[in-house]
Amino acid sequence: MHNRLAVAYLDSPLGELGLAAGEHGLIAVSLGKPMDNILPGLLNGRHDRGRGKSHPWEVLEQACGQIVEYLLSAREKFDVPLDLSIGTEFQRAVWRRLRRIKFGQTTTYRELADAAGKPGASRAVGNAVGANPLPIIIPCHRVLAAGDKLGGFSGGLGRKRKLLKIEGARWSK
């Protein structure tokens, strides 16, 4: 049985956001990248997973509502169901760590590697952070480079600045 998929687009102060959800939860949030370029990689190997517990359109409605609330500074945490099956075990572990970073707080790649029990693995952690399929929902924008510098962000540094400003977070210029 095939996993049903739904895609929606949301206009936001960050530009157009693309969201994709399946029966197991939210699969992807795209910041400025066409979903057509992202979906094929996300769907590989998903065809034999069977039916999930969620209806994709309901997941999308919930996710869009929560993102709007977040962008209006009316929400600090997301509780939409997530489908992280595309990541490796290591990536999923890093993504779970990212979800523990509190609203308005930041950490560095090195601190994240240390917290994950992988001291010295800052580069591997950075790669896992960069592979995050759910930016905003999984707050990879809260991770800074050494010296609390902005570092990179899949959605671009302008969007990262906006997200950190929404949260009142501080970083070095």
mmCIF file of C-alpha atoms in Angstrom:
data_model
loop_
_atom_site.group_PDB
_atom_site.id
_atom_site.type_symbol
_atom_site.label_atom_id
_atom_site.label_comp_id
_atom_site.label_asym_id
_atom_site.label_seq_id
_atom_site.Cartn_x
_atom_site.Cartn_y
_atom_site.Cartn_z
ATOM 1 C CA MET A 1 0.000 0.000 0.000
ATOM 2 C CA HIS A 2 1.350 3.419 -0.915
ATOM 3 C CA ASN A 3 1.867 6.253 1.516
ATOM 4 C CA ARG A 4 -0.389 9.138 0.507
ATOM 5 C CA LEU A 5 1.345 12.475 0.084
ATOM 6 C CA ALA A 6 0.090 16.064 0.266
ATOM 7 C CA VAL A 7 1.954 19.257 -0.591
ATOM 8 C CA ALA A 8 1.060 22.831 0.343
ATOM 9 C CA TYR A 9 2.647 26.223 -0.083
ATOM 10 C CA LEU A 10 2.518 29.001 2.478
ATOM 11 C CA ASP A 11 3.313 32.658 1.827
ATOM 12 C CA SER A 12 5.263 34.038 4.763
ATOM 13 C CA PRO A 13 7.607 36.853 5.769
ATOM 14 C CA LEU A 14 10.387 34.361 4.935
ATOM 15 C CA GLY A 15 9.091 33.952 1.390
ATOM 16 C CA GLU A 16 7.182 30.985 0.058
ATOM 17 C CA LEU A 17 7.431 27.866 2.213
ATOM 18 C CA GLY A 18 6.722 24.450 0.729
ATOM 19 C CA LEU A 19 5.460 21.711 3.025
ATOM 20 C CA ALA A 20 5.014 18.001 2.351
ATOM 21 C CA ALA A 21 3.239 15.487 4.564
ATOM 22 C CA GLY A 22 2.441 11.808 4.397
ATOM 23 C CA GLU A 23 0.441 9.432 6.522
ATOM 24 C CA HIS A 24 3.277 9.235 9.054
ATOM 25 C CA GLY A 25 3.583 12.990 9.574
ATOM 26 C CA LEU A 26 5.261 16.077 8.171
ATOM 27 C CA ILE A 27 8.089 15.089 5.821
ATOM 28 C CA ALA A 28 9.604 18.366 4.649
ATOM 29 C CA VAL A 29 9.587 22.141 4.908
ATOM 30 C CA SER A 30 11.261 23.928 2.038
ATOM 31 C CA LEU A 31 12.585 27.463 2.390
ATOM 32 C CA GLY A 32 12.809 29.001 -1.058
ATOM 33 C CA LYS A 33 13.487 25.749 -2.905
ATOM 34 C CA PRO A 34 10.867 24.221 -5.223
ATOM 35 C CA MET A 35 9.280 21.118 -3.720
ATOM 36 C CA ASP A 36 9.718 19.412 -7.109
ATOM 37 C CA ASN A 37 13.469 19.350 -6.453
ATOM 38 C CA ILE A 38 13.095 17.970 -2.926
ATOM 39 C CA LEU A 39 10.329 15.387 -3.067
ATOM 40 C CA PRO A 40 11.994 12.688 -5.189
ATOM 41 C CA GLY A 41 14.772 12.283 -2.633
ATOM 42 C CA LEU A 42 12.296 12.211 0.224
ATOM 43 C CA LEU A 43 10.102 9.563 -1.327
ATOM 44 C CA ASN A 44 12.779 6.971 -2.089
ATOM 45 C CA GLY A 45 11.976 3.769 -0.226
ATOM 46 C CA ARG A 46 8.666 5.043 1.171
ATOM 47 C CA HIS A 47 6.368 2.924 -1.002
ATOM 48 C CA ASP A 48 6.381 -0.174 1.193
ATOM 49 C CA ARG A 49 5.860 1.468 4.592
ATOM 50 C CA GLY A 50 2.110 0.866 4.688
ATOM 51 C CA ARG A 51 -0.582 3.103 6.051
ATOM 52 C CA GLY A 52 0.174 5.535 8.809
ATOM 53 C CA LYS A 53 -1.924 7.136 11.499
ATOM 54 C CA SER A 54 -2.310 10.630 10.047
ATOM 55 C CA HIS A 55 -4.176 12.107 7.135
ATOM 56 C CA PRO A 56 -1.642 14.151 5.131
ATOM 57 C CA TRP A 57 -3.957 17.148 4.609
ATOM 58 C CA GLU A 58 -4.687 17.364 8.338
ATOM 59 C CA VAL A 59 -0.953 17.268 9.079
ATOM 60 C CA LEU A 60 -0.375 20.086 6.581
ATOM 61 C CA GLU A 61 -3.192 22.179 8.033
ATOM 62 C CA GLN A 62 -1.776 21.739 11.528
ATOM 63 C CA ALA A 63 1.793 22.486 10.384
ATOM 64 C CA CYS A 64 0.805 25.614 8.436
ATOM 65 C CA GLY A 65 -1.194 26.927 11.395
ATOM 66 C CA GLN A 66 1.671 26.327 13.807
ATOM 67 C CA ILE A 67 4.228 27.967 11.513
ATOM 68 C CA VAL A 68 2.014 31.047 11.155
ATOM 69 C CA GLU A 69 1.646 31.219 14.954
ATOM 70 C CA TYR A 70 5.420 30.886 15.343
ATOM 71 C CA LEU A 71 6.103 33.648 12.810
ATOM 72 C CA LEU A 72 3.659 35.883 14.723
ATOM 73 C CA SER A 73 5.557 35.122 17.981
ATOM 74 C CA ALA A 74 2.501 33.282 19.320
ATOM 75 C CA ARG A 75 4.098 29.799 19.450
ATOM 76 C CA GLU A 76 7.420 28.551 20.800
ATOM 77 C CA LYS A 77 7.134 24.772 20.233
ATOM 78 C CA PHE A 78 5.732 22.605 17.478
ATOM 79 C CA ASP A 79 3.726 19.457 18.135
ATOM 80 C CA VAL A 80 2.798 18.433 14.609
ATOM 81 C CA PRO A 81 3.576 14.735 13.916
ATOM 82 C CA LEU A 82 6.883 14.298 12.090
ATOM 83 C CA ASP A 83 8.097 11.589 9.739
ATOM 84 C CA LEU A 84 11.892 11.469 10.041
ATOM 85 C CA SER A 85 12.319 8.126 8.326
ATOM 86 C CA ILE A 86 14.492 9.619 5.582
ATOM 87 C CA GLY A 87 17.413 10.313 7.887
ATOM 88 C CA THR A 88 20.145 8.010 9.066
ATOM 89 C CA GLU A 89 20.212 6.982 12.702
ATOM 90 C CA PHE A 90 22.930 9.578 13.377
ATOM 91 C CA GLN A 91 20.995 12.344 11.580
ATOM 92 C CA ARG A 92 17.822 11.544 13.505
ATOM 93 C CA ALA A 93 19.786 11.658 16.780
ATOM 94 C CA VAL A 94 21.116 15.119 15.884
ATOM 95 C CA TRP A 95 17.630 16.269 14.840
ATOM 96 C CA ARG A 96 16.228 15.081 18.189
ATOM 97 C CA ARG A 97 18.958 17.130 19.922
ATOM 98 C CA LEU A 98 18.009 20.167 17.832
ATOM 99 C CA ARG A 99 14.425 19.885 19.052
ATOM 100 C CA ARG A 100 15.691 20.250 22.642
ATOM 101 C CA ILE A 101 17.179 23.698 22.005
ATOM 102 C CA LYS A 102 14.734 26.051 23.646
ATOM 103 C CA PHE A 103 13.042 28.953 21.884
ATOM 104 C CA GLY A 104 15.336 31.989 21.917
ATOM 105 C CA GLN A 105 18.405 29.928 22.844
ATOM 106 C CA THR A 106 21.314 29.013 20.608
ATOM 107 C CA THR A 107 24.100 26.471 20.625
ATOM 108 C CA THR A 108 27.172 25.820 18.504
ATOM 109 C CA TYR A 109 28.012 22.836 16.335
ATOM 110 C CA ARG A 110 30.712 21.905 18.839
ATOM 111 C CA GLU A 111 28.323 22.090 21.815
ATOM 112 C CA LEU A 112 25.791 20.039 19.869
ATOM 113 C CA ALA A 113 28.431 17.393 19.091
ATOM 114 C CA ASP A 114 29.464 17.272 22.755
ATOM 115 C CA ALA A 115 25.823 16.950 23.886
ATOM 116 C CA ALA A 116 25.302 14.116 21.401
ATOM 117 C CA GLY A 117 28.239 12.265 22.961
ATOM 118 C CA LYS A 118 30.388 12.804 19.850
ATOM 119 C CA PRO A 119 33.066 15.302 20.883
ATOM 120 C CA GLY A 120 35.191 16.295 17.942
ATOM 121 C CA ALA A 121 32.420 15.443 15.469
ATOM 122 C CA SER A 122 31.389 19.038 14.782
ATOM 123 C CA ARG A 123 31.669 18.563 11.014
ATOM 124 C CA ALA A 124 29.506 15.415 11.031
ATOM 125 C CA VAL A 125 26.979 17.190 13.243
ATOM 126 C CA GLY A 126 27.059 20.151 10.858
ATOM 127 C CA ASN A 127 26.316 17.836 7.933
ATOM 128 C CA ALA A 128 23.386 16.305 9.838
ATOM 129 C CA VAL A 129 22.082 19.778 10.717
ATOM 130 C CA GLY A 130 22.383 20.770 7.048
ATOM 131 C CA ALA A 131 20.392 17.694 6.015
ATOM 132 C CA ASN A 132 17.481 18.634 8.296
ATOM 133 C CA PRO A 133 14.351 18.214 6.148
ATOM 134 C CA LEU A 134 12.189 20.280 8.509
ATOM 135 C CA PRO A 135 13.782 23.680 9.132
ATOM 136 C CA ILE A 136 11.795 25.915 11.495
ATOM 137 C CA ILE A 137 9.983 22.856 12.931
ATOM 138 C CA ILE A 138 13.330 21.281 13.849
ATOM 139 C CA PRO A 139 15.145 24.496 14.786
ATOM 140 C CA CYS A 140 18.476 24.172 12.981
ATOM 141 C CA HIS A 141 18.548 27.974 12.771
ATOM 142 C CA ARG A 142 19.442 27.961 16.486
ATOM 143 C CA VAL A 143 22.850 26.424 15.750
ATOM 144 C CA LEU A 144 25.722 28.882 15.382
ATOM 145 C CA ALA A 145 29.303 28.533 14.222
ATOM 146 C CA ALA A 146 32.263 28.963 16.584
ATOM 147 C CA GLY A 147 32.349 32.353 18.268
ATOM 148 C CA ASP A 148 28.544 32.550 18.063
ATOM 149 C CA LYS A 149 28.727 33.595 14.407
ATOM 150 C CA LEU A 150 25.737 32.905 12.173
ATOM 151 C CA GLY A 151 27.390 30.186 10.082
ATOM 152 C CA GLY A 152 25.296 28.560 7.373
ATOM 153 C CA PHE A 153 21.611 27.848 6.909
ATOM 154 C CA SER A 154 19.863 25.947 4.125
ATOM 155 C CA GLY A 155 17.322 28.739 3.761
ATOM 156 C CA GLY A 156 19.969 31.465 3.578
ATOM 157 C CA LEU A 157 21.441 33.718 6.239
ATOM 158 C CA GLY A 158 18.745 36.385 5.784
ATOM 159 C CA ARG A 159 16.076 33.879 6.819
ATOM 160 C CA LYS A 160 18.234 32.631 9.685
ATOM 161 C CA ARG A 161 18.543 36.214 10.998
ATOM 162 C CA LYS A 162 14.767 36.688 10.761
ATOM 163 C CA LEU A 163 14.077 33.441 12.640
ATOM 164 C CA LEU A 164 16.554 34.310 15.395
ATOM 165 C CA LYS A 165 15.052 37.826 15.671
ATOM 166 C CA ILE A 166 11.553 36.348 16.043
ATOM 167 C CA GLU A 167 12.911 34.423 19.026
ATOM 168 C CA GLY A 168 14.921 37.306 20.475
ATOM 169 C CA ALA A 169 18.107 35.227 20.236
ATOM 170 C CA ARG A 170 21.543 36.863 20.215
ATOM 171 C CA TRP A 171 24.553 36.115 18.064
ATOM 172 C CA SER A 172 27.817 37.766 17.101
ATOM 173 C CA LYS A 173 27.740 39.856 13.952
#
